[in-house]
JSON list of C-alpha atoms in Angstrom, two decimals:
[
{"chain": "A", "resi": 1, "resn": "MET", "atom": "CA", "xyz": [6.54, -32.36, -17.60]},
{"chain": "A", "resi": 2, "resn": "ILE", "atom": "CA", "xyz": [3.99, -29.67, -18.55]},
{"chain": "A", "resi": 3, "resn": "THR", "atom": "CA", "xyz": [3.21, -28.37, -22.05]},
{"chain": "A", "resi": 4, "resn": "MET", "atom": "CA", "xyz": [0.31, -26.06, -22.92]},
{"chain": "A", "resi": 5, "resn": "THR", "atom": "CA", "xyz": [-0.29, -25.24, -26.57]},
{"chain": "A", "resi": 6, "resn": "ASN", "atom": "CA", "xyz": [-2.62, -22.47, -27.81]},
{"chain": "A", "resi": 7, "resn": "LEU", "atom": "CA", "xyz": [-4.75, -22.79, -24.67]},
{"chain": "A", "resi": 8, "resn": "ASN", "atom": "CA", "xyz": [-7.88, -20.65, -24.32]},
{"chain": "A", "resi": 9, "resn": "LYS", "atom": "CA", "xyz": [-10.28, -20.33, -21.40]},
{"chain": "A", "resi": 10, "resn": "ILE", "atom": "CA", "xyz": [-13.56, -18.48, -21.82]},
{"chain": "A", "resi": 11, "resn": "TYR", "atom": "CA", "xyz": [-16.07, -17.67, -19.08]},
{"chain": "A", "resi": 12, "resn": "ARG", "atom": "CA", "xyz": [-19.59, -17.04, -20.33]},
{"chain": "A", "resi": 13, "resn": "THR", "atom": "CA", "xyz": [-22.70, -15.63, -18.70]},
{"chain": "A", "resi": 14, "resn": "GLU", "atom": "CA", "xyz": [-25.97, -14.66, -20.35]},
{"chain": "A", "resi": 15, "resn": "GLU", "atom": "CA", "xyz": [-24.72, -11.12, -20.92]},
{"chain": "A", "resi": 16, "resn": "ILE", "atom": "CA", "xyz": [-20.95, -11.27, -21.19]},
{"chain": "A", "resi": 17, "resn": "GLU", "atom": "CA", "xyz": [-18.09, -13.40, -22.49]},
{"chain": "A", "resi": 18, "resn": "THR", "atom": "CA", "xyz": [-14.66, -13.11, -20.86]},
{"chain": "A", "resi": 19, "resn": "LEU", "atom": "CA", "xyz": [-11.49, -14.48, -22.42]},
{"chain": "A", "resi": 20, "resn": "ALA", "atom": "CA", "xyz": [-9.52, -15.39, -19.29]},
{"chain": "A", "resi": 21, "resn": "LEU", "atom": "CA", "xyz": [-6.66, -17.22, -21.06]},
{"chain": "A", "resi": 22, "resn": "ASN", "atom": "CA", "xyz": [-5.77, -16.24, -24.61]},
{"chain": "A", "resi": 23, "resn": "GLY", "atom": "CA", "xyz": [-3.49, -18.49, -26.67]},
{"chain": "A", "resi": 24, "resn": "ILE", "atom": "CA", "xyz": [-1.30, -19.69, -23.81]},
{"chain": "A", "resi": 25, "resn": "ASN", "atom": "CA", "xyz": [1.90, -21.50, -24.83]},
{"chain": "A", "resi": 26, "resn": "PHE", "atom": "CA", "xyz": [3.71, -22.61, -21.69]},
{"chain": "A", "resi": 27, "resn": "GLN", "atom": "CA", "xyz": [6.21, -25.28, -20.72]},
{"chain": "A", "resi": 28, "resn": "VAL", "atom": "CA", "xyz": [7.60, -26.37, -17.36]},
{"chain": "A", "resi": 29, "resn": "LYS", "atom": "CA", "xyz": [10.44, -28.83, -17.01]},
{"chain": "A", "resi": 30, "resn": "GLU", "atom": "CA", "xyz": [10.78, -31.24, -14.12]},
{"chain": "A", "resi": 31, "resn": "GLY", "atom": "CA", "xyz": [12.55, -29.59, -11.18]},
{"chain": "A", "resi": 32, "resn": "GLU", "atom": "CA", "xyz": [11.85, -26.00, -12.26]},
{"chain": "A", "resi": 33, "resn": "PHE", "atom": "CA", "xyz": [10.58, -23.25, -9.94]},
{"chain": "A", "resi": 34, "resn": "VAL", "atom": "CA", "xyz": [8.42, -20.93, -12.07]},
{"chain": "A", "resi": 35, "resn": "SER", "atom": "CA", "xyz": [6.88, -17.69, -10.80]},
{"chain": "A", "resi": 36, "resn": "ILE", "atom": "CA", "xyz": [3.79, -16.20, -12.47]},
{"chain": "A", "resi": 37, "resn": "MET", "atom": "CA", "xyz": [3.11, -12.47, -12.16]},
{"chain": "A", "resi": 38, "resn": "GLY", "atom": "CA", "xyz": [0.64, -9.95, -13.53]},
{"chain": "A", "resi": 39, "resn": "PRO", "atom": "CA", "xyz": [-2.04, -7.46, -12.48]},
{"chain": "A", "resi": 40, "resn": "SER", "atom": "CA", "xyz": [-5.28, -8.55, -10.81]},
{"chain": "A", "resi": 41, "resn": "GLY", "atom": "CA", "xyz": [-7.68, -10.12, -13.29]},
{"chain": "A", "resi": 42, "resn": "CYS", "atom": "CA", "xyz": [-5.00, -11.02, -15.84]},
{"chain": "A", "resi": 43, "resn": "GLY", "atom": "CA", "xyz": [-5.64, -14.79, -15.62]},
{"chain": "A", "resi": 44, "resn": "LYS", "atom": "CA", "xyz": [-3.01, -15.96, -13.10]},
{"chain": "A", "resi": 45, "resn": "SER", "atom": "CA", "xyz": [-5.34, -17.97, -10.88]},
{"chain": "A", "resi": 46, "resn": "THR", "atom": "CA", "xyz": [-7.25, -19.29, -13.90]},
{"chain": "A", "resi": 47, "resn": "LEU", "atom": "CA", "xyz": [-3.98, -20.56, -15.35]},
{"chain": "A", "resi": 48, "resn": "LEU", "atom": "CA", "xyz": [-3.09, -22.19, -12.04]},
{"chain": "A", "resi": 49, "resn": "ASN", "atom": "CA", "xyz": [-6.52, -23.87, -11.83]},
{"chain": "A", "resi": 50, "resn": "VAL", "atom": "CA", "xyz": [-6.13, -25.29, -15.34]},
{"chain": "A", "resi": 51, "resn": "LEU", "atom": "CA", "xyz": [-2.58, -26.41, -14.54]},
{"chain": "A", "resi": 52, "resn": "GLY", "atom": "CA", "xyz": [-3.90, -28.13, -11.41]},
{"chain": "A", "resi": 53, "resn": "LEU", "atom": "CA", "xyz": [-6.75, -29.86, -13.29]},
{"chain": "A", "resi": 54, "resn": "ILE", "atom": "CA", "xyz": [-9.32, -28.06, -11.15]},
{"chain": "A", "resi": 55, "resn": "ASP", "atom": "CA", "xyz": [-10.63, -26.29, -14.24]},
{"chain": "A", "resi": 56, "resn": "THR", "atom": "CA", "xyz": [-10.49, -27.09, -17.97]},
{"chain": "A", "resi": 57, "resn": "ALA", "atom": "CA", "xyz": [-9.65, -25.04, -21.05]},
{"chain": "A", "resi": 58, "resn": "ASN", "atom": "CA", "xyz": [-12.14, -24.46, -23.85]},
{"chain": "A", "resi": 59, "resn": "ASP", "atom": "CA", "xyz": [-9.63, -25.32, -26.56]},
{"chain": "A", "resi": 60, "resn": "GLY", "atom": "CA", "xyz": [-5.94, -25.91, -27.11]},
{"chain": "A", "resi": 61, "resn": "GLU", "atom": "CA", "xyz": [-3.92, -28.79, -25.68]},
{"chain": "A", "resi": 62, "resn": "TYR", "atom": "CA", "xyz": [-2.53, -29.53, -22.21]},
{"chain": "A", "resi": 63, "resn": "GLN", "atom": "CA", "xyz": [0.04, -32.31, -21.77]},
{"chain": "A", "resi": 64, "resn": "PHE", "atom": "CA", "xyz": [0.73, -33.28, -18.15]},
{"chain": "A", "resi": 65, "resn": "LEU", "atom": "CA", "xyz": [3.30, -36.00, -17.41]},
{"chain": "A", "resi": 66, "resn": "GLU", "atom": "CA", "xyz": [3.26, -36.97, -21.11]},
{"chain": "A", "resi": 67, "resn": "GLN", "atom": "CA", "xyz": [-0.52, -37.45, -21.07]},
{"chain": "A", "resi": 68, "resn": "ASN", "atom": "CA", "xyz": [-2.99, -35.30, -22.99]},
{"chain": "A", "resi": 69, "resn": "VAL", "atom": "CA", "xyz": [-5.39, -34.20, -20.24]},
{"chain": "A", "resi": 70, "resn": "THR", "atom": "CA", "xyz": [-7.49, -31.93, -22.47]},
{"chain": "A", "resi": 71, "resn": "GLY", "atom": "CA", "xyz": [-11.15, -32.84, -22.28]},
{"chain": "A", "resi": 72, "resn": "LEU", "atom": "CA", "xyz": [-10.94, -35.25, -19.34]},
{"chain": "A", "resi": 73, "resn": "ASN", "atom": "CA", "xyz": [-13.96, -35.36, -17.03]},
{"chain": "A", "resi": 74, "resn": "GLU", "atom": "CA", "xyz": [-13.77, -34.41, -13.34]},
{"chain": "A", "resi": 75, "resn": "ARG", "atom": "CA", "xyz": [-13.30, -37.98, -12.11]},
{"chain": "A", "resi": 76, "resn": "GLN", "atom": "CA", "xyz": [-10.41, -38.56, -14.52]},
{"chain": "A", "resi": 77, "resn": "ARG", "atom": "CA", "xyz": [-8.80, -35.24, -13.58]},
{"chain": "A", "resi": 78, "resn": "ALA", "atom": "CA", "xyz": [-9.18, -36.04, -9.87]},
{"chain": "A", "resi": 79, "resn": "ASN", "atom": "CA", "xyz": [-7.42, -39.38, -10.35]},
{"chain": "A", "resi": 80, "resn": "ILE", "atom": "CA", "xyz": [-4.46, -37.60, -11.96]},
{"chain": "A", "resi": 81, "resn": "ARG", "atom": "CA", "xyz": [-4.38, -34.86, -9.29]},
{"chain": "A", "resi": 82, "resn": "LYS", "atom": "CA", "xyz": [-4.14, -37.39, -6.47]},
{"chain": "A", "resi": 83, "resn": "GLY", "atom": "CA", "xyz": [-0.50, -38.00, -5.63]},
{"chain": "A", "resi": 84, "resn": "ASN", "atom": "CA", "xyz": [0.77, -35.84, -8.51]},
{"chain": "A", "resi": 85, "resn": "ILE", "atom": "CA", "xyz": [-0.26, -32.27, -7.60]},
{"chain": "A", "resi": 86, "resn": "GLY", "atom": "CA", "xyz": [-0.09, -30.46, -4.26]},
{"chain": "A", "resi": 87, "resn": "PHE", "atom": "CA", "xyz": [-1.84, -27.12, -3.69]},
{"chain": "A", "resi": 88, "resn": "VAL", "atom": "CA", "xyz": [-0.90, -24.21, -1.39]},
{"chain": "A", "resi": 89, "resn": "PHE", "atom": "CA", "xyz": [-3.46, -21.39, -1.17]},
{"chain": "A", "resi": 90, "resn": "GLN", "atom": "CA", "xyz": [-3.30, -17.81, 0.12]},
{"chain": "A", "resi": 91, "resn": "SER", "atom": "CA", "xyz": [-6.17, -18.49, 2.54]},
{"chain": "A", "resi": 92, "resn": "PHE", "atom": "CA", "xyz": [-4.58, -21.75, 3.84]},
{"chain": "A", "resi": 93, "resn": "ASN", "atom": "CA", "xyz": [-7.86, -23.72, 3.30]},
{"chain": "A", "resi": 94, "resn": "LEU", "atom": "CA", "xyz": [-7.37, -25.81, 6.43]},
{"chain": "A", "resi": 95, "resn": "ILE", "atom": "CA", "xyz": [-10.35, -27.60, 7.97]},
{"chain": "A", "resi": 96, "resn": "ASP", "atom": "CA", "xyz": [-11.11, -25.98, 11.33]},
{"chain": "A", "resi": 97, "resn": "GLU", "atom": "CA", "xyz": [-12.61, -29.14, 12.85]},
{"chain": "A", "resi": 98, "resn": "LEU", "atom": "CA", "xyz": [-9.47, -31.19, 12.21]},
{"chain": "A", "resi": 99, "resn": "THR", "atom": "CA", "xyz": [-6.18, -31.06, 14.09]},
{"chain": "A", "resi": 100, "resn": "VAL", "atom": "CA", "xyz": [-2.92, -30.17, 12.39]},
{"chain": "A", "resi": 101, "resn": "PHE", "atom": "CA", "xyz": [-2.09, -33.88, 12.10]},
{"chain": "A", "resi": 102, "resn": "GLU", "atom": "CA", "xyz": [-5.51, -34.70, 10.63]},
{"chain": "A", "resi": 103, "resn": "ASN", "atom": "CA", "xyz": [-5.34, -31.83, 8.10]},
{"chain": "A", "resi": 104, "resn": "VAL", "atom": "CA", "xyz": [-1.97, -32.99, 6.83]},
{"chain": "A", "resi": 105, "resn": "GLU", "atom": "CA", "xyz": [-3.12, -36.62, 6.79]},
{"chain": "A", "resi": 106, "resn": "LEU", "atom": "CA", "xyz": [-6.06, -35.97, 4.43]},
{"chain": "A", "resi": 107, "resn": "PRO", "atom": "CA", "xyz": [-4.28, -36.48, 1.07]},
{"chain": "A", "resi": 108, "resn": "LEU", "atom": "CA", "xyz": [-2.95, -39.82, 2.31]},
{"chain": "A", "resi": 109, "resn": "LEU", "atom": "CA", "xyz": [-6.47, -40.96, 3.25]},
{"chain": "A", "resi": 110, "resn": "TYR", "atom": "CA", "xyz": [-7.61, -40.23, -0.33]},
{"chain": "A", "resi": 111, "resn": "LEU", "atom": "CA", "xyz": [-4.67, -42.30, -1.58]},
{"chain": "A", "resi": 112, "resn": "LYS", "atom": "CA", "xyz": [-5.64, -45.15, 0.80]},
{"chain": "A", "resi": 113, "resn": "VAL", "atom": "CA", "xyz": [-2.22, -45.20, 2.47]},
{"chain": "A", "resi": 114, "resn": "SER", "atom": "CA", "xyz": [-2.10, -47.56, 5.48]},
{"chain": "A", "resi": 115, "resn": "ALA", "atom": "CA", "xyz": [-2.48, -46.10, 8.98]},
{"chain": "A", "resi": 116, "resn": "SER", "atom": "CA", "xyz": [1.11, -46.88, 9.99]},
{"chain": "A", "resi": 117, "resn": "ASP", "atom": "CA", "xyz": [2.53, -45.31, 6.81]},
{"chain": "A", "resi": 118, "resn": "ARG", "atom": "CA", "xyz": [0.26, -42.28, 7.22]},
{"chain": "A", "resi": 119, "resn": "LYS", "atom": "CA", "xyz": [1.54, -41.70, 10.75]},
{"chain": "A", "resi": 120, "resn": "LYS", "atom": "CA", "xyz": [5.17, -41.91, 9.65]},
{"chain": "A", "resi": 121, "resn": "LYS", "atom": "CA", "xyz": [4.72, -39.65, 6.60]},
{"chain": "A", "resi": 122, "resn": "VAL", "atom": "CA", "xyz": [2.75, -37.01, 8.53]},
{"chain": "A", "resi": 123, "resn": "ASN", "atom": "CA", "xyz": [5.18, -36.96, 11.44]},
{"chain": "A", "resi": 124, "resn": "ASP", "atom": "CA", "xyz": [8.13, -36.72, 9.05]},
{"chain": "A", "resi": 125, "resn": "VAL", "atom": "CA", "xyz": [6.69, -33.76, 7.17]},
{"chain": "A", "resi": 126, "resn": "LEU", "atom": "CA", "xyz": [5.62, -31.97, 10.36]},
{"chain": "A", "resi": 127, "resn": "GLU", "atom": "CA", "xyz": [9.19, -32.29, 11.63]},
{"chain": "A", "resi": 128, "resn": "ARG", "atom": "CA", "xyz": [10.46, -30.95, 8.32]},
{"chain": "A", "resi": 129, "resn": "MET", "atom": "CA", "xyz": [8.12, -27.96, 8.50]},
{"chain": "A", "resi": 130, "resn": "GLU", "atom": "CA", "xyz": [9.07, -27.38, 12.18]},
{"chain": "A", "resi": 131, "resn": "ILE", "atom": "CA", "xyz": [5.43, -27.56, 13.27]},
{"chain": "A", "resi": 132, "resn": "MET", "atom": "CA", "xyz": [5.47, -30.93, 15.05]},
{"chain": "A", "resi": 133, "resn": "HIS", "atom": "CA", "xyz": [4.90, -29.29, 18.43]},
{"chain": "A", "resi": 134, "resn": "ARG", "atom": "CA", "xyz": [1.48, -28.13, 17.17]},
{"chain": "A", "resi": 135, "resn": "LYS", "atom": "CA", "xyz": [0.30, -31.48, 15.74]},
{"chain": "A", "resi": 136, "resn": "ASN", "atom": "CA", "xyz": [-2.67, -31.78, 18.13]},
{"chain": "A", "resi": 137, "resn": "HIS", "atom": "CA", "xyz": [-3.73, -28.15, 17.84]},
{"chain": "A", "resi": 138, "resn": "PHE", "atom": "CA", "xyz": [-6.56, -26.86, 15.65]},
{"chain": "A", "resi": 139, "resn": "PRO", "atom": "CA", "xyz": [-6.00, -24.26, 12.89]},
{"chain": "A", "resi": 140, "resn": "GLN", "atom": "CA", "xyz": [-7.62, -21.44, 14.88]},
{"chain": "A", "resi": 141, "resn": "GLN", "atom": "CA", "xyz": [-5.03, -21.97, 17.63]},
{"chain": "A", "resi": 142, "resn": "LEU", "atom": "CA", "xyz": [-2.18, -21.21, 15.21]},
{"chain": "A", "resi": 143, "resn": "SER", "atom": "CA", "xyz": [-0.66, -18.02, 13.85]},
{"chain": "A", "resi": 144, "resn": "GLY", "atom": "CA", "xyz": [-0.94, -17.25, 10.13]},
{"chain": "A", "resi": 145, "resn": "GLY", "atom": "CA", "xyz": [2.63, -18.36, 9.56]},
{"chain": "A", "resi": 146, "resn": "GLN", "atom": "CA", "xyz": [2.02, -21.63, 11.38]},
{"chain": "A", "resi": 147, "resn": "GLN", "atom": "CA", "xyz": [-1.18, -22.27, 9.40]},
{"chain": "A", "resi": 148, "resn": "GLN", "atom": "CA", "xyz": [0.71, -21.79, 6.13]},
{"chain": "A", "resi": 149, "resn": "ARG", "atom": "CA", "xyz": [3.40, -24.24, 7.30]},
{"chain": "A", "resi": 150, "resn": "VAL", "atom": "CA", "xyz": [0.62, -26.78, 7.88]},
{"chain": "A", "resi": 151, "resn": "ALA", "atom": "CA", "xyz": [-0.83, -26.00, 4.44]},
{"chain": "A", "resi": 152, "resn": "VAL", "atom": "CA", "xyz": [2.57, -26.58, 2.84]},
{"chain": "A", "resi": 153, "resn": "ALA", "atom": "CA", "xyz": [2.97, -29.81, 4.84]},
{"chain": "A", "resi": 154, "resn": "ARG", "atom": "CA", "xyz": [-0.41, -31.02, 3.55]},
{"chain": "A", "resi": 155, "resn": "ALA", "atom": "CA", "xyz": [0.61, -30.12, -0.02]},
{"chain": "A", "resi": 156, "resn": "VAL", "atom": "CA", "xyz": [3.83, -32.13, 0.08]},
{"chain": "A", "resi": 157, "resn": "VAL", "atom": "CA", "xyz": [2.99, -35.08, 2.38]},
{"chain": "A", "resi": 158, "resn": "ALA", "atom": "CA", "xyz": [2.20, -37.37, -0.57]},
{"chain": "A", "resi": 159, "resn": "SER", "atom": "CA", "xyz": [5.42, -36.34, -2.39]},
{"chain": "A", "resi": 160, "resn": "PRO", "atom": "CA", "xyz": [3.62, -34.83, -5.40]},
{"chain": "A", "resi": 161, "resn": "LYS", "atom": "CA", "xyz": [5.49, -34.19, -8.62]},
{"chain": "A", "resi": 162, "resn": "VAL", "atom": "CA", "xyz": [4.20, -30.59, -8.84]},
{"chain": "A", "resi": 163, "resn": "ILE", "atom": "CA", "xyz": [3.38, -28.02, -6.16]},
{"chain": "A", "resi": 164, "resn": "LEU", "atom": "CA", "xyz": [1.04, -25.20, -7.22]},
{"chain": "A", "resi": 165, "resn": "ALA", "atom": "CA", "xyz": [1.12, -22.18, -4.90]},
{"chain": "A", "resi": 166, "resn": "ASP", "atom": "CA", "xyz": [-1.44, -19.37, -5.31]},
{"chain": "A", "resi": 167, "resn": "GLU", "atom": "CA", "xyz": [-0.18, -16.26, -3.47]},
{"chain": "A", "resi": 168, "resn": "PRO", "atom": "CA", "xyz": [1.25, -18.41, -0.62]},
{"chain": "A", "resi": 169, "resn": "THR", "atom": "CA", "xyz": [2.60, -15.33, 1.20]},
{"chain": "A", "resi": 170, "resn": "GLY", "atom": "CA", "xyz": [-0.41, -13.06, 0.53]},
{"chain": "A", "resi": 171, "resn": "ASN", "atom": "CA", "xyz": [-1.83, -13.20, 4.06]},
{"chain": "A", "resi": 172, "resn": "LEU", "atom": "CA", "xyz": [1.52, -13.22, 5.87]},
{"chain": "A", "resi": 173, "resn": "ASP", "atom": "CA", "xyz": [3.84, -10.55, 7.25]},
{"chain": "A", "resi": 174, "resn": "SER", "atom": "CA", "xyz": [7.30, -10.28, 5.72]},
{"chain": "A", "resi": 175, "resn": "LYS", "atom": "CA", "xyz": [9.00, -12.51, 8.30]},
{"chain": "A", "resi": 176, "resn": "ASN", "atom": "CA", "xyz": [6.55, -15.39, 7.85]},
{"chain": "A", "resi": 177, "resn": "GLY", "atom": "CA", "xyz": [6.45, -14.76, 4.10]},
{"chain": "A", "resi": 178, "resn": "ASP", "atom": "CA", "xyz": [10.23, -15.13, 3.93]},
{"chain": "A", "resi": 179, "resn": "GLU", "atom": "CA", "xyz": [10.01, -18.37, 5.92]},
{"chain": "A", "resi": 180, "resn": "VAL", "atom": "CA", "xyz": [7.42, -19.86, 3.56]},
{"chain": "A", "resi": 181, "resn": "MET", "atom": "CA", "xyz": [9.53, -18.88, 0.54]},
{"chain": "A", "resi": 182, "resn": "ASN", "atom": "CA", "xyz": [12.57, -20.51, 2.10]},
{"chain": "A", "resi": 183, "resn": "ILE", "atom": "CA", "xyz": [10.55, -23.70, 2.64]},
{"chain": "A", "resi": 184, "resn": "LEU", "atom": "CA", "xyz": [9.42, -23.69, -1.01]},
{"chain": "A", "resi": 185, "resn": "THR", "atom": "CA", "xyz": [13.02, -23.15, -2.10]},
{"chain": "A", "resi": 186, "resn": "GLN", "atom": "CA", "xyz": [14.17, -26.11, 0.00]},
{"chain": "A", "resi": 187, "resn": "LEU", "atom": "CA", "xyz": [11.43, -28.29, -1.48]},
{"chain": "A", "resi": 188, "resn": "ASN", "atom": "CA", "xyz": [12.50, -27.26, -4.98]},
{"chain": "A", "resi": 189, "resn": "GLU", "atom": "CA", "xyz": [16.15, -28.01, -4.19]},
{"chain": "A", "resi": 190, "resn": "ALA", "atom": "CA", "xyz": [14.99, -31.45, -3.00]},
{"chain": "A", "resi": 191, "resn": "GLY", "atom": "CA", "xyz": [13.46, -32.10, -6.42]},
{"chain": "A", "resi": 192, "resn": "ALA", "atom": "CA", "xyz": [9.90, -30.71, -6.34]},
{"chain": "A", "resi": 193, "resn": "THR", "atom": "CA", "xyz": [8.62, -28.78, -9.36]},
{"chain": "A", "resi": 194, "resn": "ILE", "atom": "CA", "xyz": [6.97, -25.55, -8.17]},
{"chain": "A", "resi": 195, "resn": "ILE", "atom": "CA", "xyz": [4.69, -23.11, -9.99]},
{"chain": "A", "resi": 196, "resn": "MET", "atom": "CA", "xyz": [3.81, -20.05, -7.90]},
{"chain": "A", "resi": 197, "resn": "VAL", "atom": "CA", "xyz": [1.51, -17.09, -8.50]},
{"chain": "A", "resi": 198, "resn": "THR", "atom": "CA", "xyz": [2.71, -13.97, -6.69]},
{"chain": "A", "resi": 199, "resn": "HIS", "atom": "CA", "xyz": [2.30, -10.17, -6.72]},
{"chain": "A", "resi": 200, "resn": "SER", "atom": "CA", "xyz": [5.71, -9.72, -5.11]},
{"chain": "A", "resi": 201, "resn": "PRO", "atom": "CA", "xyz": [8.69, -9.06, -7.42]},
{"chain": "A", "resi": 202, "resn": "THR", "atom": "CA", "xyz": [10.97, -9.99, -4.51]},
{"chain": "A", "resi": 203, "resn": "TYR", "atom": "CA", "xyz": [9.38, -13.41, -4.01]},
{"chain": "A", "resi": 204, "resn": "ALA", "atom": "CA", "xyz": [9.14, -13.98, -7.78]},
{"chain": "A", "resi": 205, "resn": "GLU", "atom": "CA", "xyz": [12.94, -13.88, -7.88]},
{"chain": "A", "resi": 206, "resn": "TYR", "atom": "CA", "xyz": [13.04, -17.09, -5.83]},
{"chain": "A", "resi": 207, "resn": "GLY", "atom": "CA", "xyz": [12.00, -18.87, -9.03]},
{"chain": "A", "resi": 208, "resn": "ASN", "atom": "CA", "xyz": [14.30, -19.92, -11.85]},
{"chain": "A", "resi": 209, "resn": "ARG", "atom": "CA", "xyz": [11.98, -18.14, -14.28]},
{"chain": "A", "resi": 210, "resn": "THR", "atom": "CA", "xyz": [9.25, -15.51, -14.08]},
{"chain": "A", "resi": 211, "resn": "VAL", "atom": "CA", "xyz": [6.33, -15.49, -16.51]},
{"chain": "A", "resi": 212, "resn": "HIS", "atom": "CA", "xyz": [4.33, -12.27, -16.88]},
{"chain": "A", "resi": 213, "resn": "LEU", "atom": "CA", "xyz": [0.65, -12.39, -17.80]},
{"chain": "A", "resi": 214, "resn": "PHE", "atom": "CA", "xyz": [-1.47, -9.53, -19.13]},
{"chain": "A", "resi": 215, "resn": "ASP", "atom": "CA", "xyz": [-5.07, -9.82, -20.36]},
{"chain": "A", "resi": 216, "resn": "GLY", "atom": "CA", "xyz": [-4.80, -13.61, -20.41]},
{"chain": "A", "resi": 217, "resn": "LYS", "atom": "CA", "xyz": [-1.63, -13.66, -22.49]},
{"chain": "A", "resi": 218, "resn": "ILE", "atom": "CA", "xyz": [1.98, -14.44, -21.62]},
{"chain": "A", "resi": 219, "resn": "VAL", "atom": "CA", "xyz": [3.70, -11.18, -22.60]},
{"chain": "A", "resi": 220, "resn": "THR", "atom": "CA", "xyz": [7.23, -11.50, -21.20]},
{"chain": "A", "resi": 221, "resn": "GLU", "atom": "CA", "xyz": [9.52, -13.90, -19.37]},
{"chain": "A", "resi": 222, "resn": "ASN", "atom": "CA", "xyz": [12.42, -13.35, -16.98]},
{"chain": "A", "resi": 223, "resn": "LEU", "atom": "CA", "xyz": [14.96, -16.15, -17.16]},
{"chain": "A", "resi": 224, "resn": "ASN", "atom": "CA", "xyz": [17.99, -16.21, -14.86]},
{"chain": "A", "resi": 225, "resn": "GLY", "atom": "CA", "xyz": [18.14, -12.45, -14.74]},
{"chain": "A", "resi": 226, "resn": "GLN", "atom": "CA", "xyz": [17.71, -12.02, -18.51]},
{"chain": "A", "resi": 227, "resn": "PHE", "atom": "CA", "xyz": [14.70, -10.24, -19.95]},
{"chain": "A", "resi": 228, "resn": "HIS", "atom": "CA", "xyz": [12.84, -11.85, -22.86]},
{"chain": "A", "resi": 229, "resn": "VAL", "atom": "CA", "xyz": [9.93, -10.45, -24.88]}
]
């Protein structure tokens, strides 16, 4: 499903050049749940942004769904993102002026799904996330845990092939964090491929495999309880 080969990402300013990703070789199979760990500034979020076609690498190759997406422009990347990739962020990124229903509906509007199908899909996913009773509320009327449930609902409403989660429990207490991880596990068991950045060793263990980054490089992997260098 995903293959990165010798991928590099460099950020340049007038005074400094930063190698954010350094020779990344990375594969994800359909149906996997992969956790990404590493210290702050090691390239985790950069890797997730390149995986999600929000950002592009400077060189190397990225194959997504058997298509070489290296070098595509923003419009082309956006067309691939739609319907294929769902995002869950630490800060929820909900739109305050929209209700829960309207926030979750947004990806379906971009995909030009009919009104009747949108209503059914949104209601179904809100039921699944156990947040249906808040469908007409606004984000600021919800707890952090409830907002993250809405964010997950928005990420999965279009049945994407891949869910990218960037510190999805970072702003939550342990109870709500556990609930979000259980939801992600259920989605994975239902067939979704999940790639999650986390600082938590406990939550990383929810994945089938843990990839460790350091200074923009993959340095180790944890696979089914076995340590690989």
